[in-house]
Amino acid sequence: MLRHSVAAAALFGTALFTGAAFAQSGKVTVVTSFSKDVTDPFKQAFEKAHPGVTLDVQNRNTNAGVKFVEETKANNQVDVFWASAPDAFEVLKGKGLLQKYKPKAEGIPDKIGSYPINDPENFYSGFAASGYGIMWNDRYAKANKLPEPKDWQDLAKPVYFDHVAMAAPSRSGTTHLTIETILQGEGWDQGWRTLKEVSGNFRQITERSFGVPEAVNSGQVGLGIVIDFFAFSSQASGFPVKFVYPTVTTIVPANVGVIANAPNRAAAEAFVDYLVSPAGQEVLLEPSIRRLPVNPAVYSKAPADYPNPFKNPSLGARVKFNVDVSEKRTNVVDVLYDQTVTFQLDALKAATKAIQDAEAAIAKKDNADAKALVKEARDLVAAMPVTEQEASSPEIAGAFTGGKEKGARQAELEQKWAAFAKGRYQQAQAKAEQAQKLAR
């Protein structure tokens, strides 16, 4: 009888094991904004831990990834969405494109600083934390006699003209979060003033977020506005770079979520579980990744100088990031930046250089009229075509769907905002040049 019971138990156990193995096998399609430097170590570790499961990692920028999930929902092509920007997950959640799932993880707090690590309704989960700041090539900085920056406003100083790079927020979810953090931390009007004054010093605006650290590492530019792990991984790889968190920054989780009606839901959930497991959290410490784990216990295995937001509460404490505010105006903020900065960079730089030259002339020969003209020029550069309230209003926010096809209203607003910015920059340049003549 005992022999039959043991045999039955063994058979039952085999059936369970076979069922589990079957459930966690096959292909898992992951749409992510992360580069191969991040995804490859996770792919290798996960596939080793789950024989029979293959990760099909598809890299797209955040906005393109959201659109792809929307466009393929009818034929269920995607299992997992994996990206930094929490507002992208809010968009997917709001459209019913995420599946509720609470990972099997222990030891992860509810919050990092003041920010929830996981979606309260369990539609997506934080697996790593990140802040936003400034990285620079130390050799480049010393060769060009550039001081070490500490805050965003430092990058607006004349000494940094043509030495800075950033990715377009419409092409990079992490850059969008940086822009939104400055807007929330400084307020709409002052935030845009800071962004434009800093952007006027840009050498270039890249299409992908990882184009910035690549340019800084190689010395093509001196400084870059980046998510922190780009700098940390560059340091771990031996590049002569440094990084600073400005006062106005925030620490927010990078996230992962299972797509609604995922074709391989069981294996997708296993991948989410792996990311927040101790083994998965340790992968974050690898030199090519260098992200901040959401499990505080994992920091005991990190290098001594590794930033730890659980022990250093000052990191990101200045800004209480509001994901709801960000989500409502995501597309508007991205388009505003593109139309007033990205596509008008030459005009903005010309106005910025004229203002800087005028201020240098005034410093040598004081002139009240010239100072008044420079103030007018700066105000013209800082001017925005919409208020904070208008940016979130249905009349304007509703015109930007984020889809491939632009509506007539979106095209009208884009043209209007571009013309607004171009005209203001030309006027600012003229006033600054007039001020310079007065100060001679």
PDB file of C-alpha atoms in Angstrom, residues 56-322:
ATOM      1  CA  ASP A  56      12.286  37.991 -27.011  1.00  0.00           C
ATOM      2  CA  VAL A  57      13.465  41.487 -26.074  1.00  0.00           C
ATOM      3  CA  GLN A  58      12.247  44.271 -28.366  1.00  0.00           C
ATOM      4  CA  ASN A  59      13.893  47.628 -27.732  1.00  0.00           C
ATOM      5  CA  ARG A  60      11.801  50.717 -28.459  1.00  0.00           C
ATOM      6  CA  ASN A  61      11.765  54.177 -26.946  1.00  0.00           C
ATOM      7  CA  THR A  62       9.088  54.581 -24.278  1.00  0.00           C
ATOM      8  CA  ASN A  63       6.484  56.374 -26.397  1.00  0.00           C
ATOM      9  CA  ALA A  64       6.973  53.990 -29.316  1.00  0.00           C
ATOM     10  CA  GLY A  65       6.707  51.037 -26.932  1.00  0.00           C
ATOM     11  CA  VAL A  66       3.376  52.276 -25.555  1.00  0.00           C
ATOM     12  CA  LYS A  67       2.048  52.767 -29.086  1.00  0.00           C
ATOM     13  CA  PHE A  68       3.200  49.281 -30.108  1.00  0.00           C
ATOM     14  CA  VAL A  69       1.367  47.690 -27.175  1.00  0.00           C
ATOM     15  CA  GLU A  70      -1.771  49.613 -28.125  1.00  0.00           C
ATOM     16  CA  GLU A  71      -1.531  48.723 -31.814  1.00  0.00           C
ATOM     17  CA  THR A  72      -0.954  44.983 -31.208  1.00  0.00           C
ATOM     18  CA  LYS A  73      -3.549  44.422 -28.477  1.00  0.00           C
ATOM     19  CA  ALA A  74      -5.995  42.780 -30.898  1.00  0.00           C
ATOM     20  CA  ASN A  75      -3.620  39.912 -31.735  1.00  0.00           C
ATOM     21  CA  ASN A  76      -1.827  39.686 -28.357  1.00  0.00           C
ATOM     22  CA  GLN A  77       1.803  39.947 -29.428  1.00  0.00           C
ATOM     23  CA  VAL A  78       3.324  41.341 -26.219  1.00  0.00           C
ATOM     24  CA  ASP A  79       3.716  39.714 -22.785  1.00  0.00           C
ATOM     25  CA  VAL A  80       5.632  42.304 -20.758  1.00  0.00           C
ATOM     26  CA  PHE A  81       6.238  46.063 -20.791  1.00  0.00           C
ATOM     27  CA  TRP A  82       9.486  47.070 -19.077  1.00  0.00           C
ATOM     28  CA  ALA A  83      10.566  50.714 -18.809  1.00  0.00           C
ATOM     29  CA  SER A  84      11.581  53.569 -16.522  1.00  0.00           C
ATOM     30  CA  ALA A  85       8.749  56.062 -16.893  1.00  0.00           C
ATOM     31  CA  PRO A  86       5.889  55.455 -14.408  1.00  0.00           C
ATOM     32  CA  ASP A  87       3.528  57.678 -16.374  1.00  0.00           C
ATOM     33  CA  ALA A  88       3.865  55.334 -19.370  1.00  0.00           C
ATOM     34  CA  PHE A  89       2.490  52.547 -17.181  1.00  0.00           C
ATOM     35  CA  GLU A  90      -0.316  54.816 -16.048  1.00  0.00           C
ATOM     36  CA  VAL A  91      -1.249  55.359 -19.696  1.00  0.00           C
ATOM     37  CA  LEU A  92      -1.325  51.592 -20.342  1.00  0.00           C
ATOM     38  CA  LYS A  93      -3.225  50.981 -17.118  1.00  0.00           C
ATOM     39  CA  GLY A  94      -5.781  53.654 -18.005  1.00  0.00           C
ATOM     40  CA  LYS A  95      -6.421  51.980 -21.352  1.00  0.00           C
ATOM     41  CA  GLY A  96      -6.917  48.547 -19.803  1.00  0.00           C
ATOM     42  CA  LEU A  97      -3.724  47.155 -21.347  1.00  0.00           C
ATOM     43  CA  LEU A  98      -2.091  45.817 -18.164  1.00  0.00           C
ATOM     44  CA  GLN A  99      -2.916  42.659 -16.208  1.00  0.00           C
ATOM     45  CA  LYS A 100      -3.048  42.769 -12.414  1.00  0.00           C
ATOM     46  CA  TYR A 101      -0.194  40.803 -10.855  1.00  0.00           C
ATOM     47  CA  LYS A 102       1.411  40.993  -7.418  1.00  0.00           C
ATOM     48  CA  PRO A 103       4.958  39.584  -7.550  1.00  0.00           C
ATOM     49  CA  LYS A 104       6.089  36.899  -5.107  1.00  0.00           C
ATOM     50  CA  ALA A 105       8.742  39.018  -3.407  1.00  0.00           C
ATOM     51  CA  GLU A 106       9.702  39.677   0.196  1.00  0.00           C
ATOM     52  CA  GLY A 107      11.674  42.466   1.823  1.00  0.00           C
ATOM     53  CA  ILE A 108      10.625  45.250  -0.564  1.00  0.00           C
ATOM     54  CA  PRO A 109       9.277  48.369   1.199  1.00  0.00           C
ATOM     55  CA  ASP A 110       6.097  50.144   0.168  1.00  0.00           C
ATOM     56  CA  LYS A 111       7.958  53.334  -0.711  1.00  0.00           C
ATOM     57  CA  ILE A 112      11.322  54.664  -1.757  1.00  0.00           C
ATOM     58  CA  GLY A 113      11.496  58.079  -0.156  1.00  0.00           C
ATOM     59  CA  SER A 114       7.951  59.381  -0.572  1.00  0.00           C
ATOM     60  CA  TYR A 115       7.255  57.520  -3.811  1.00  0.00           C
ATOM     61  CA  PRO A 116       5.314  54.194  -3.904  1.00  0.00           C
ATOM     62  CA  ILE A 117       7.450  51.398  -5.328  1.00  0.00           C
ATOM     63  CA  ASN A 118       4.485  49.463  -6.731  1.00  0.00           C
ATOM     64  CA  ASP A 119       1.178  50.433  -8.270  1.00  0.00           C
ATOM     65  CA  PRO A 120      -1.389  50.308  -5.409  1.00  0.00           C
ATOM     66  CA  GLU A 121      -3.700  48.255  -7.644  1.00  0.00           C
ATOM     67  CA  ASN A 122      -0.897  45.843  -8.680  1.00  0.00           C
ATOM     68  CA  PHE A 123      -1.000  46.596 -12.398  1.00  0.00           C
ATOM     69  CA  TYR A 124       2.776  47.235 -12.465  1.00  0.00           C
ATOM     70  CA  SER A 125       5.711  46.825 -10.101  1.00  0.00           C
ATOM     71  CA  GLY A 126       8.905  48.723  -9.403  1.00  0.00           C
ATOM     72  CA  PHE A 127      12.069  46.659  -9.851  1.00  0.00           C
ATOM     73  CA  ALA A 128      14.758  49.385  -9.670  1.00  0.00           C
ATOM     74  CA  ALA A 129      15.015  53.006  -8.611  1.00  0.00           C
ATOM     75  CA  SER A 130      16.623  55.892 -10.440  1.00  0.00           C
ATOM     76  CA  GLY A 131      17.306  59.571 -10.075  1.00  0.00           C
ATOM     77  CA  TYR A 132      18.165  62.190 -12.650  1.00  0.00           C
ATOM     78  CA  GLY A 133      21.190  64.419 -12.835  1.00  0.00           C
ATOM     79  CA  ILE A 134      24.319  65.602 -14.618  1.00  0.00           C
ATOM     80  CA  MET A 135      27.243  63.484 -15.774  1.00  0.00           C
ATOM     81  CA  TRP A 136      30.451  64.900 -17.176  1.00  0.00           C
ATOM     82  CA  ASN A 137      33.728  63.750 -18.667  1.00  0.00           C
ATOM     83  CA  ASP A 138      36.376  64.826 -16.172  1.00  0.00           C
ATOM     84  CA  ARG A 139      39.182  64.936 -18.730  1.00  0.00           C
ATOM     85  CA  TYR A 140      37.067  67.019 -21.106  1.00  0.00           C
ATOM     86  CA  ALA A 141      36.076  69.358 -18.286  1.00  0.00           C
ATOM     87  CA  LYS A 142      39.674  69.918 -17.203  1.00  0.00           C
ATOM     88  CA  ALA A 143      40.905  70.401 -20.778  1.00  0.00           C
ATOM     89  CA  ASN A 144      38.191  73.009 -21.398  1.00  0.00           C
ATOM     90  CA  LYS A 145      38.482  74.548 -17.910  1.00  0.00           C
ATOM     91  CA  LEU A 146      34.871  73.774 -17.044  1.00  0.00           C
ATOM     92  CA  PRO A 147      33.879  73.862 -13.362  1.00  0.00           C
ATOM     93  CA  GLU A 148      32.069  70.907 -11.829  1.00  0.00           C
ATOM     94  CA  PRO A 149      28.288  71.561 -11.914  1.00  0.00           C
ATOM     95  CA  LYS A 150      26.102  71.023  -8.877  1.00  0.00           C
ATOM     96  CA  ASP A 151      22.622  72.155  -9.979  1.00  0.00           C
ATOM     97  CA  TRP A 152      20.597  72.456 -13.179  1.00  0.00           C
ATOM     98  CA  GLN A 153      21.018  76.230 -13.252  1.00  0.00           C
ATOM     99  CA  ASP A 154      24.807  75.828 -13.331  1.00  0.00           C
ATOM    100  CA  LEU A 155      24.456  74.440 -16.862  1.00  0.00           C
ATOM    101  CA  ALA A 156      22.991  77.791 -17.970  1.00  0.00           C
ATOM    102  CA  LYS A 157      26.275  79.590 -17.251  1.00  0.00           C
ATOM    103  CA  PRO A 158      28.154  80.950 -20.310  1.00  0.00           C
ATOM    104  CA  VAL A 159      31.171  78.726 -19.605  1.00  0.00           C
ATOM    105  CA  TYR A 160      29.107  75.669 -20.613  1.00  0.00           C
ATOM    106  CA  PHE A 161      27.919  77.035 -23.973  1.00  0.00           C
ATOM    107  CA  ASP A 162      28.104  74.289 -26.637  1.00  0.00           C
ATOM    108  CA  HIS A 163      29.368  71.687 -24.145  1.00  0.00           C
ATOM    109  CA  VAL A 164      26.106  70.001 -23.044  1.00  0.00           C
ATOM    110  CA  ALA A 165      23.814  67.306 -24.486  1.00  0.00           C
ATOM    111  CA  MET A 166      20.436  65.805 -23.658  1.00  0.00           C
ATOM    112  CA  ALA A 167      17.990  63.414 -25.330  1.00  0.00           C
ATOM    113  CA  ALA A 168      14.678  64.724 -26.655  1.00  0.00           C
ATOM    114  CA  PRO A 169      11.946  63.999 -24.056  1.00  0.00           C
ATOM    115  CA  SER A 170       9.603  62.904 -26.847  1.00  0.00           C
ATOM    116  CA  ARG A 171      12.108  60.173 -27.704  1.00  0.00           C
ATOM    117  CA  SER A 172      13.193  59.220 -24.189  1.00  0.00           C
ATOM    118  CA  GLY A 173      10.978  58.394 -21.247  1.00  0.00           C
ATOM    119  CA  THR A 174      13.812  59.065 -18.794  1.00  0.00           C
ATOM    120  CA  THR A 175      14.417  62.526 -20.229  1.00  0.00           C
ATOM    121  CA  HIS A 176      10.704  63.233 -20.049  1.00  0.00           C
ATOM    122  CA  LEU A 177      10.845  62.410 -16.339  1.00  0.00           C
ATOM    123  CA  THR A 178      13.791  64.777 -15.943  1.00  0.00           C
ATOM    124  CA  ILE A 179      11.853  67.588 -17.636  1.00  0.00           C
ATOM    125  CA  GLU A 180       8.740  66.861 -15.593  1.00  0.00           C
ATOM    126  CA  THR A 181      10.787  66.724 -12.377  1.00  0.00           C
ATOM    127  CA  ILE A 182      12.171  70.211 -13.039  1.00  0.00           C
ATOM    128  CA  LEU A 183       8.691  71.530 -13.880  1.00  0.00           C
ATOM    129  CA  GLN A 184       7.219  70.062 -10.712  1.00  0.00           C
ATOM    130  CA  GLY A 185      10.199  70.991  -8.530  1.00  0.00           C
ATOM    131  CA  GLU A 186      10.560  74.598  -9.698  1.00  0.00           C
ATOM    132  CA  GLY A 187       7.035  75.313 -10.896  1.00  0.00           C
ATOM    133  CA  TRP A 188       5.800  75.647 -14.480  1.00  0.00           C
ATOM    134  CA  ASP A 189       7.091  79.136 -15.299  1.00  0.00           C
ATOM    135  CA  GLN A 190      10.451  78.954 -13.515  1.00  0.00           C
ATOM    136  CA  GLY A 191      10.932  75.365 -14.646  1.00  0.00           C
ATOM    137  CA  TRP A 192      10.581  76.276 -18.315  1.00  0.00           C
ATOM    138  CA  ARG A 193      12.865  79.280 -17.792  1.00  0.00           C
ATOM    139  CA  THR A 194      15.543  76.984 -16.358  1.00  0.00           C
ATOM    140  CA  LEU A 195      15.058  74.414 -19.121  1.00  0.00           C
ATOM    141  CA  LYS A 196      15.395  77.006 -21.875  1.00  0.00           C
ATOM    142  CA  GLU A 197      18.395  78.714 -20.310  1.00  0.00           C
ATOM    143  CA  VAL A 198      20.134  75.350 -19.966  1.00  0.00           C
ATOM    144  CA  SER A 199      19.035  74.148 -23.419  1.00  0.00           C
ATOM    145  CA  GLY A 200      20.471  77.305 -24.982  1.00  0.00           C
ATOM    146  CA  ASN A 201      23.907  75.908 -24.088  1.00  0.00           C
ATOM    147  CA  PHE A 202      23.336  72.524 -25.763  1.00  0.00           C
ATOM    148  CA  ARG A 203      25.702  71.139 -28.366  1.00  0.00           C
ATOM    149  CA  GLN A 204      23.099  68.598 -29.407  1.00  0.00           C
ATOM    150  CA  ILE A 205      19.771  66.957 -28.599  1.00  0.00           C
ATOM    151  CA  THR A 206      19.941  63.215 -29.249  1.00  0.00           C
ATOM    152  CA  GLU A 207      17.170  60.880 -30.397  1.00  0.00           C
ATOM    153  CA  ARG A 208      17.842  58.184 -27.778  1.00  0.00           C
ATOM    154  CA  SER A 209      18.703  58.520 -24.113  1.00  0.00           C
ATOM    155  CA  PHE A 210      21.815  56.336 -24.329  1.00  0.00           C
ATOM    156  CA  GLY A 211      23.214  58.587 -27.067  1.00  0.00           C
ATOM    157  CA  VAL A 212      24.041  61.121 -24.335  1.00  0.00           C
ATOM    158  CA  PRO A 213      26.323  58.951 -22.166  1.00  0.00           C
ATOM    159  CA  GLU A 214      27.978  57.616 -25.300  1.00  0.00           C
ATOM    160  CA  ALA A 215      28.794  61.200 -26.356  1.00  0.00           C
ATOM    161  CA  VAL A 216      30.085  62.082 -22.873  1.00  0.00           C
ATOM    162  CA  ASN A 217      32.137  58.879 -22.559  1.00  0.00           C
ATOM    163  CA  SER A 218      33.806  59.486 -25.921  1.00  0.00           C
ATOM    164  CA  GLY A 219      34.410  63.184 -25.260  1.00  0.00           C
ATOM    165  CA  GLN A 220      32.178  64.395 -28.097  1.00  0.00           C
ATOM    166  CA  VAL A 221      30.524  66.605 -25.484  1.00  0.00           C
ATOM    167  CA  GLY A 222      31.570  67.473 -21.963  1.00  0.00           C
ATOM    168  CA  LEU A 223      28.348  67.134 -19.997  1.00  0.00           C
ATOM    169  CA  GLY A 224      25.053  65.310 -20.297  1.00  0.00           C
ATOM    170  CA  ILE A 225      21.683  65.348 -18.561  1.00  0.00           C
ATOM    171  CA  VAL A 226      21.005  61.688 -17.820  1.00  0.00           C
ATOM    172  CA  ILE A 227      19.366  59.098 -15.620  1.00  0.00           C
ATOM    173  CA  ASP A 228      21.862  58.140 -12.915  1.00  0.00           C
ATOM    174  CA  PHE A 229      22.638  54.574 -13.974  1.00  0.00           C
ATOM    175  CA  PHE A 230      24.158  55.756 -17.260  1.00  0.00           C
ATOM    176  CA  ALA A 231      26.856  57.530 -15.271  1.00  0.00           C
ATOM    177  CA  PHE A 232      27.319  54.710 -12.760  1.00  0.00           C
ATOM    178  CA  SER A 233      27.739  52.077 -15.481  1.00  0.00           C
ATOM    179  CA  SER A 234      30.187  54.340 -17.350  1.00  0.00           C
ATOM    180  CA  GLN A 235      32.233  54.730 -14.172  1.00  0.00           C
ATOM    181  CA  ALA A 236      32.210  50.965 -13.614  1.00  0.00           C
ATOM    182  CA  SER A 237      33.445  50.493 -17.194  1.00  0.00           C
ATOM    183  CA  GLY A 238      36.410  52.775 -16.549  1.00  0.00           C
ATOM    184  CA  PHE A 239      35.329  55.963 -18.294  1.00  0.00           C
ATOM    185  CA  PRO A 240      36.565  59.192 -16.648  1.00  0.00           C
ATOM    186  CA  VAL A 241      33.110  60.472 -15.748  1.00  0.00           C
ATOM    187  CA  LYS A 242      31.503  62.000 -12.685  1.00  0.00           C
ATOM    188  CA  PHE A 243      27.861  62.473 -11.703  1.00  0.00           C
ATOM    189  CA  VAL A 244      25.823  64.702  -9.408  1.00  0.00           C
ATOM    190  CA  TYR A 245      22.196  64.699  -8.292  1.00  0.00           C
ATOM    191  CA  PRO A 246      20.983  68.326  -8.470  1.00  0.00           C
ATOM    192  CA  THR A 247      18.900  69.694  -5.605  1.00  0.00           C
ATOM    193  CA  VAL A 248      15.769  69.532  -7.750  1.00  0.00           C
ATOM    194  CA  THR A 249      15.563  65.850  -8.603  1.00  0.00           C
ATOM    195  CA  THR A 250      13.519  62.850  -7.576  1.00  0.00           C
ATOM    196  CA  ILE A 251      13.998  59.132  -7.064  1.00  0.00           C
ATOM    197  CA  VAL A 252      11.320  57.087  -8.813  1.00  0.00           C
ATOM    198  CA  PRO A 253      11.010  53.389  -9.613  1.00  0.00           C
ATOM    199  CA  ALA A 254      11.577  51.854 -13.011  1.00  0.00           C
ATOM    200  CA  ASN A 255       8.757  49.413 -13.628  1.00  0.00           C
ATOM    201  CA  VAL A 256       7.581  46.193 -15.194  1.00  0.00           C
ATOM    202  CA  GLY A 257       4.063  45.013 -15.963  1.00  0.00           C
ATOM    203  CA  VAL A 258       2.315  42.031 -17.532  1.00  0.00           C
ATOM    204  CA  ILE A 259       0.250  42.932 -20.580  1.00  0.00           C
ATOM    205  CA  ALA A 260      -3.479  42.127 -20.470  1.00  0.00           C
ATOM    206  CA  ASN A 261      -4.272  38.862 -22.275  1.00  0.00           C
ATOM    207  CA  ALA A 262      -0.562  38.115 -22.615  1.00  0.00           C
ATOM    208  CA  PRO A 263       0.021  35.070 -24.850  1.00  0.00           C
ATOM    209  CA  ASN A 264       2.417  33.551 -22.284  1.00  0.00           C
ATOM    210  CA  ARG A 265       1.111  34.943 -19.023  1.00  0.00           C
ATOM    211  CA  ALA A 266       2.655  32.331 -16.697  1.00  0.00           C
ATOM    212  CA  ALA A 267       6.166  32.885 -18.032  1.00  0.00           C
ATOM    213  CA  ALA A 268       5.609  36.652 -18.103  1.00  0.00           C
ATOM    214  CA  GLU A 269       4.720  36.548 -14.404  1.00  0.00           C
ATOM    215  CA  ALA A 270       7.805  34.404 -13.759  1.00  0.00           C
ATOM    216  CA  PHE A 271       9.942  37.122 -15.378  1.00  0.00           C
ATOM    217  CA  VAL A 272       8.395  39.805 -13.165  1.00  0.00           C
ATOM    218  CA  ASP A 273       9.031  37.583 -10.123  1.00  0.00           C
ATOM    219  CA  TYR A 274      12.638  37.146 -11.161  1.00  0.00           C
ATOM    220  CA  LEU A 275      13.277  40.882 -11.503  1.00  0.00           C
ATOM    221  CA  VAL A 276      12.273  41.507  -7.882  1.00  0.00           C
ATOM    222  CA  SER A 277      13.808  38.322  -6.457  1.00  0.00           C
ATOM    223  CA  PRO A 278      17.156  38.556  -4.617  1.00  0.00           C
ATOM    224  CA  ALA A 279      18.904  37.035  -7.636  1.00  0.00           C
ATOM    225  CA  GLY A 280      17.298  39.494 -10.030  1.00  0.00           C
ATOM    226  CA  GLN A 281      17.996  42.449  -7.762  1.00  0.00           C
ATOM    227  CA  GLU A 282      21.685  41.508  -7.647  1.00  0.00           C
ATOM    228  CA  VAL A 283      21.861  41.677 -11.435  1.00  0.00           C
ATOM    229  CA  LEU A 284      21.219  45.424 -11.062  1.00  0.00           C
ATOM    230  CA  LEU A 285      24.653  45.751  -9.459  1.00  0.00           C
ATOM    231  CA  GLU A 286      26.486  44.505 -12.558  1.00  0.00           C
ATOM    232  CA  PRO A 287      28.872  47.105 -14.061  1.00  0.00           C
ATOM    233  CA  SER A 288      26.892  47.431 -17.294  1.00  0.00           C
ATOM    234  CA  ILE A 289      23.678  48.214 -15.381  1.00  0.00           C
ATOM    235  CA  ARG A 290      24.357  49.884 -12.017  1.00  0.00           C
ATOM    236  CA  ARG A 291      20.784  50.672 -11.053  1.00  0.00           C
ATOM    237  CA  LEU A 292      19.423  51.129  -7.543  1.00  0.00           C
ATOM    238  CA  PRO A 293      17.739  47.959  -6.185  1.00  0.00           C
ATOM    239  CA  VAL A 294      14.315  48.269  -4.538  1.00  0.00           C
ATOM    240  CA  ASN A 295      15.270  45.572  -2.024  1.00  0.00           C
ATOM    241  CA  PRO A 296      17.318  47.318   0.712  1.00  0.00           C
ATOM    242  CA  ALA A 297      19.074  44.063   1.692  1.00  0.00           C
ATOM    243  CA  VAL A 298      20.820  43.850  -1.700  1.00  0.00           C
ATOM    244  CA  TYR A 299      22.873  46.988  -0.996  1.00  0.00           C
ATOM    245  CA  SER A 300      25.044  44.902   1.350  1.00  0.00           C
ATOM    246  CA  LYS A 301      26.514  43.345  -1.807  1.00  0.00           C
ATOM    247  CA  ALA A 302      27.060  46.704  -3.561  1.00  0.00           C
ATOM    248  CA  PRO A 303      30.369  48.628  -3.698  1.00  0.00           C
ATOM    249  CA  ALA A 304      31.038  50.899  -0.720  1.00  0.00           C
ATOM    250  CA  ASP A 305      30.321  54.131  -2.615  1.00  0.00           C
ATOM    251  CA  TYR A 306      27.078  52.874  -4.181  1.00  0.00           C
ATOM    252  CA  PRO A 307      24.192  55.367  -3.692  1.00  0.00           C
ATOM    253  CA  ASN A 308      21.571  53.995  -1.308  1.00  0.00           C
ATOM    254  CA  PRO A 309      18.281  55.940  -1.222  1.00  0.00           C
ATOM    255  CA  PHE A 310      17.128  53.870   1.753  1.00  0.00           C
ATOM    256  CA  LYS A 311      20.053  55.142   3.842  1.00  0.00           C
ATOM    257  CA  ASN A 312      20.378  58.600   2.286  1.00  0.00           C
ATOM    258  CA  PRO A 313      16.891  60.134   2.495  1.00  0.00           C
ATOM    259  CA  SER A 314      18.144  63.413   0.998  1.00  0.00           C
ATOM    260  CA  LEU A 315      18.258  61.789  -2.455  1.00  0.00           C
ATOM    261  CA  GLY A 316      15.227  63.078  -4.295  1.00  0.00           C
ATOM    262  CA  ALA A 317      13.673  64.532  -1.150  1.00  0.00           C
ATOM    263  CA  ARG A 318      13.173  68.003  -2.667  1.00  0.00           C
ATOM    264  CA  VAL A 319      10.574  66.902  -5.238  1.00  0.00           C
ATOM    265  CA  LYS A 320       7.444  64.925  -4.409  1.00  0.00           C
ATOM    266  CA  PHE A 321       6.877  63.634  -7.930  1.00  0.00           C
ATOM    267  CA  ASN A 322       3.200  63.532  -8.868  1.00  0.00           C
TER     268      ASN A 322
END
